[in-house]
Amino acid sequence: MKSEPDVFSIDELARRGRAGWDGVRNYQARNFLRAMKKGDLALFYHSNAAPPGAAGVMEVVREAYPDGSETWSQVDVRFVEKLPRFLSLEELRGMPELKGMVLFARSRLSVQPVTPGQWKAILGAARRHAPRF
DNA sequence: GCCAACGTTGGC
DNA sequence: GCCAACGTTGGC
């Protein structure tokens, strides 16, 4: 799930704990929103950023409901974690396990599916190469 | 800020 | 139903 960090970032979600994911105005993205189940995990992706990339993990805590309009929907999410290490789009592109990921093929879709294999690869890379303190 | 890709709108 | 015009997204 993409957000421009200037508008709403992973740090802001961490502060608030929970947020409504609204403003989706694309039918395909909306349909993916509507397919989400309570308890599903989602990546928080910073778009239109320098650099863009995967920043954190969140959990769906309320399934899709009308956002005030007839047409569009939102879900509620809660903060789970910031990735131990930010994974830039450039790095994601370079990961062989992520070949064919929707993120690269349909770059303008703001809500999109991640396969279990892709999920493991991303979380694994963020943990494996995380700085130790 | 630019611009390519993509989605939506509306005249015909 | 086609397609040009227009708006939005998002990488760079």
mmCIF file of C-alpha atoms (C1' of nucleotides) in Angstrom:
data_model
loop_
_atom_site.group_PDB
_atom_site.id
_atom_site.type_symbol
_atom_site.label_atom_id
_atom_site.label_comp_id
_atom_site.label_asym_id
_atom_site.label_seq_id
_atom_site.Cartn_x
_atom_site.Cartn_y
_atom_site.Cartn_z
ATOM 1 C CA MET A 1 0.000 0.000 0.000
ATOM 2 C CA LYS A 2 1.511 3.246 -1.145
ATOM 3 C CA SER A 3 1.538 6.621 0.441
ATOM 4 C CA GLU A 4 3.553 9.713 -0.198
ATOM 5 C CA PRO A 5 5.540 10.227 2.993
ATOM 6 C CA ASP A 6 5.113 14.000 2.693
ATOM 7 C CA VAL A 7 1.392 13.366 3.095
ATOM 8 C CA PHE A 8 1.350 10.311 5.361
ATOM 9 C CA SER A 9 4.451 8.353 6.351
ATOM 10 C CA ILE A 10 5.280 5.216 8.314
ATOM 11 C CA ASP A 11 6.473 7.435 11.171
ATOM 12 C CA GLU A 12 3.135 9.192 11.258
ATOM 13 C CA LEU A 13 1.358 5.833 11.373
ATOM 14 C CA ALA A 14 3.693 4.773 14.198
ATOM 15 C CA ARG A 15 2.705 7.889 16.142
ATOM 16 C CA ARG A 16 -0.993 7.418 15.573
ATOM 17 C CA GLY A 17 -1.004 3.642 15.963
ATOM 18 C CA ARG A 18 -4.012 3.274 13.744
ATOM 19 C CA ALA A 19 -5.373 5.033 10.667
ATOM 20 C CA GLY A 20 -8.028 4.883 7.989
ATOM 21 C CA TRP A 21 -6.500 4.165 4.598
ATOM 22 C CA ASP A 22 -8.614 6.484 2.484
ATOM 23 C CA GLY A 23 -8.238 8.471 -0.684
ATOM 24 C CA VAL A 24 -7.922 5.510 -3.054
ATOM 25 C CA ARG A 25 -9.459 6.634 -6.327
ATOM 26 C CA ASN A 26 -8.635 3.813 -8.680
ATOM 27 C CA TYR A 27 -11.030 0.932 -9.255
ATOM 28 C CA GLN A 28 -8.437 -1.786 -9.342
ATOM 29 C CA ALA A 29 -6.807 -0.518 -6.185
ATOM 30 C CA ARG A 30 -10.213 -0.247 -4.558
ATOM 31 C CA ASN A 31 -10.982 -3.845 -5.426
ATOM 32 C CA PHE A 32 -7.763 -4.965 -3.772
ATOM 33 C CA LEU A 33 -8.737 -2.922 -0.708
ATOM 34 C CA ARG A 34 -12.093 -4.673 -0.636
ATOM 35 C CA ALA A 35 -10.433 -8.075 -0.850
ATOM 36 C CA MET A 36 -8.458 -7.470 2.353
ATOM 37 C CA LYS A 37 -9.325 -9.439 5.454
ATOM 38 C CA LYS A 38 -8.985 -8.481 9.067
ATOM 39 C CA GLY A 39 -5.572 -9.642 10.236
ATOM 40 C CA ASP A 40 -3.957 -9.358 6.805
ATOM 41 C CA LEU A 41 -0.527 -7.797 6.830
ATOM 42 C CA ALA A 42 0.496 -5.142 4.335
ATOM 43 C CA LEU A 43 3.673 -3.388 3.368
ATOM 44 C CA PHE A 44 3.770 0.362 3.752
ATOM 45 C CA TYR A 45 5.472 1.745 0.663
ATOM 46 C CA HIS A 46 6.756 5.306 0.381
ATOM 47 C CA SER A 47 5.980 6.594 -3.089
ATOM 48 C CA ASN A 48 7.049 9.846 -4.657
ATOM 49 C CA ALA A 49 9.873 9.969 -2.170
ATOM 50 C CA ALA A 50 13.645 10.220 -2.288
ATOM 51 C CA PRO A 51 14.175 7.364 -2.427
ATOM 52 C CA PRO A 52 10.903 5.486 -2.848
ATOM 53 C CA GLY A 53 10.673 2.058 -1.225
ATOM 54 C CA ALA A 54 9.287 -0.290 1.402
ATOM 55 C CA ALA A 55 9.246 1.297 4.854
ATOM 56 C CA GLY A 56 7.131 -0.789 7.186
ATOM 57 C CA VAL A 57 4.457 -3.312 7.980
ATOM 58 C CA MET A 58 0.875 -2.783 9.062
ATOM 59 C CA GLU A 59 -2.166 -4.919 9.794
ATOM 60 C CA VAL A 60 -5.718 -4.596 8.535
ATOM 61 C CA VAL A 61 -7.925 -4.066 11.585
ATOM 62 C CA ARG A 62 -11.156 -3.168 9.840
ATOM 63 C CA GLU A 63 -12.259 -4.501 6.469
ATOM 64 C CA ALA A 64 -13.432 -2.238 3.667
ATOM 65 C CA TYR A 65 -16.241 0.202 4.393
ATOM 66 C CA PRO A 66 -17.604 3.231 2.524
ATOM 67 C CA ASP A 67 -15.435 6.298 2.802
ATOM 68 C CA GLY A 68 -18.343 8.702 2.591
ATOM 69 C CA SER A 69 -18.879 8.330 -1.126
ATOM 70 C CA GLU A 70 -21.012 5.804 -2.951
ATOM 71 C CA THR A 71 -18.132 4.516 -4.949
ATOM 72 C CA TRP A 72 -15.001 4.329 -2.875
ATOM 73 C CA SER A 73 -13.859 2.354 0.127
ATOM 74 C CA GLN A 74 -11.271 2.444 2.851
ATOM 75 C CA VAL A 75 -9.845 0.021 5.374
ATOM 76 C CA ASP A 76 -8.388 0.706 8.803
ATOM 77 C CA VAL A 77 -4.832 -0.348 9.525
ATOM 78 C CA ARG A 78 -2.633 -0.450 12.577
ATOM 79 C CA PHE A 79 1.088 0.055 12.822
ATOM 80 C CA VAL A 80 3.043 -3.195 13.203
ATOM 81 C CA GLU A 81 6.663 -2.251 12.640
ATOM 82 C CA LYS A 82 9.083 -0.139 10.755
ATOM 83 C CA LEU A 83 11.267 -2.395 8.658
ATOM 84 C CA PRO A 84 14.640 -2.837 10.390
ATOM 85 C CA ARG A 85 16.075 -1.411 7.217
ATOM 86 C CA PHE A 86 14.406 0.657 4.492
ATOM 87 C CA LEU A 87 14.374 -1.206 1.165
ATOM 88 C CA SER A 88 14.558 1.194 -1.737
ATOM 89 C CA LEU A 89 12.796 0.557 -5.019
ATOM 90 C CA GLU A 90 16.219 0.226 -6.589
ATOM 91 C CA GLU A 91 17.158 -2.552 -4.187
ATOM 92 C CA LEU A 92 13.786 -4.278 -4.587
ATOM 93 C CA ARG A 93 14.281 -4.214 -8.343
ATOM 94 C CA GLY A 94 17.564 -5.989 -7.907
ATOM 95 C CA MET A 95 16.156 -8.901 -5.917
ATOM 96 C CA PRO A 96 15.708 -11.994 -8.104
ATOM 97 C CA GLU A 97 12.916 -13.301 -5.817
ATOM 98 C CA LEU A 98 10.842 -10.270 -6.731
ATOM 99 C CA LYS A 99 10.992 -10.731 -10.460
ATOM 100 C CA GLY A 100 7.552 -10.060 -11.907
ATOM 101 C CA MET A 101 6.244 -8.251 -8.822
ATOM 102 C CA VAL A 102 3.210 -6.082 -9.561
ATOM 103 C CA LEU A 103 5.117 -3.118 -8.167
ATOM 104 C CA PHE A 104 7.384 -3.095 -11.198
ATOM 105 C CA ALA A 105 4.859 -4.011 -13.860
ATOM 106 C CA ARG A 106 1.973 -1.800 -12.726
ATOM 107 C CA SER A 107 3.866 0.980 -11.085
ATOM 108 C CA ARG A 108 0.877 3.275 -10.749
ATOM 109 C CA LEU A 109 -1.330 0.986 -8.728
ATOM 110 C CA SER A 110 -1.446 2.206 -5.124
ATOM 111 C CA VAL A 111 -2.892 -0.951 -3.550
ATOM 112 C CA GLN A 112 -1.596 -4.209 -4.914
ATOM 113 C CA PRO A 113 -1.045 -7.830 -3.944
ATOM 114 C CA VAL A 114 2.200 -9.297 -2.636
ATOM 115 C CA THR A 115 2.736 -13.040 -2.905
ATOM 116 C CA PRO A 116 3.890 -15.042 0.146
ATOM 117 C CA GLY A 117 7.237 -15.615 -1.550
ATOM 118 C CA GLN A 118 7.715 -11.927 -2.226
ATOM 119 C CA TRP A 119 6.694 -11.091 1.315
ATOM 120 C CA LYS A 120 9.247 -13.495 2.792
ATOM 121 C CA ALA A 121 11.968 -12.205 0.507
ATOM 122 C CA ILE A 122 11.325 -8.583 1.461
ATOM 123 C CA LEU A 123 11.033 -9.135 5.206
ATOM 124 C CA GLY A 124 14.000 -11.483 5.101
ATOM 125 C CA ALA A 125 16.195 -8.971 3.304
ATOM 126 C CA ALA A 126 15.207 -6.208 5.694
ATOM 127 C CA ARG A 127 16.108 -8.366 8.728
ATOM 128 C CA ARG A 128 19.154 -10.104 7.325
ATOM 129 C CA HIS A 129 21.049 -6.968 6.457
ATOM 130 C CA ALA A 130 19.745 -4.815 9.262
ATOM 131 C CA PRO A 131 22.277 -2.833 11.244
ATOM 132 C CA ARG A 132 22.980 -4.248 14.727
ATOM 133 C CA PHE A 133 23.116 -2.015 17.754
ATOM 134 C "C1'" DG B 1 9.632 20.251 -12.039
ATOM 135 C "C1'" DC B 2 9.388 17.130 -15.974
ATOM 136 C "C1'" DC B 3 7.261 13.711 -18.289
ATOM 137 C "C1'" DA B 4 5.798 8.876 -19.413
ATOM 138 C "C1'" DA B 5 2.323 5.717 -18.287
ATOM 139 C "C1'" DC B 6 -2.021 5.085 -17.232
ATOM 140 C "C1'" DG B 7 -6.932 5.990 -16.032
ATOM 141 C "C1'" DT B 8 -11.178 8.631 -16.731
ATOM 142 C "C1'" DT B 9 -14.360 11.554 -19.139
ATOM 143 C "C1'" DG B 10 -17.257 13.065 -22.617
ATOM 144 C "C1'" DG B 11 -18.335 14.324 -27.517
ATOM 145 C "C1'" DC B 12 -19.517 12.101 -31.467
ATOM 146 C "C1'" DG C 1 -17.880 2.098 -28.758
ATOM 147 C "C1'" DC C 2 -14.040 5.030 -30.308
ATOM 148 C "C1'" DC C 3 -10.755 8.207 -29.174
ATOM 149 C "C1'" DA C 4 -9.004 12.855 -28.001
ATOM 150 C "C1'" DA C 5 -8.531 15.609 -24.093
ATOM 151 C "C1'" DC C 6 -7.538 15.822 -19.666
ATOM 152 C "C1'" DG C 7 -6.129 14.463 -14.881
ATOM 153 C "C1'" DT C 8 -3.214 11.691 -11.793
ATOM 154 C "C1'" DT C 9 0.614 8.911 -10.345
ATOM 155 C "C1'" DG C 10 5.128 8.353 -9.318
ATOM 156 C "C1'" DG C 11 10.102 7.724 -10.849
ATOM 157 C "C1'" DC C 12 13.747 10.496 -11.906
#
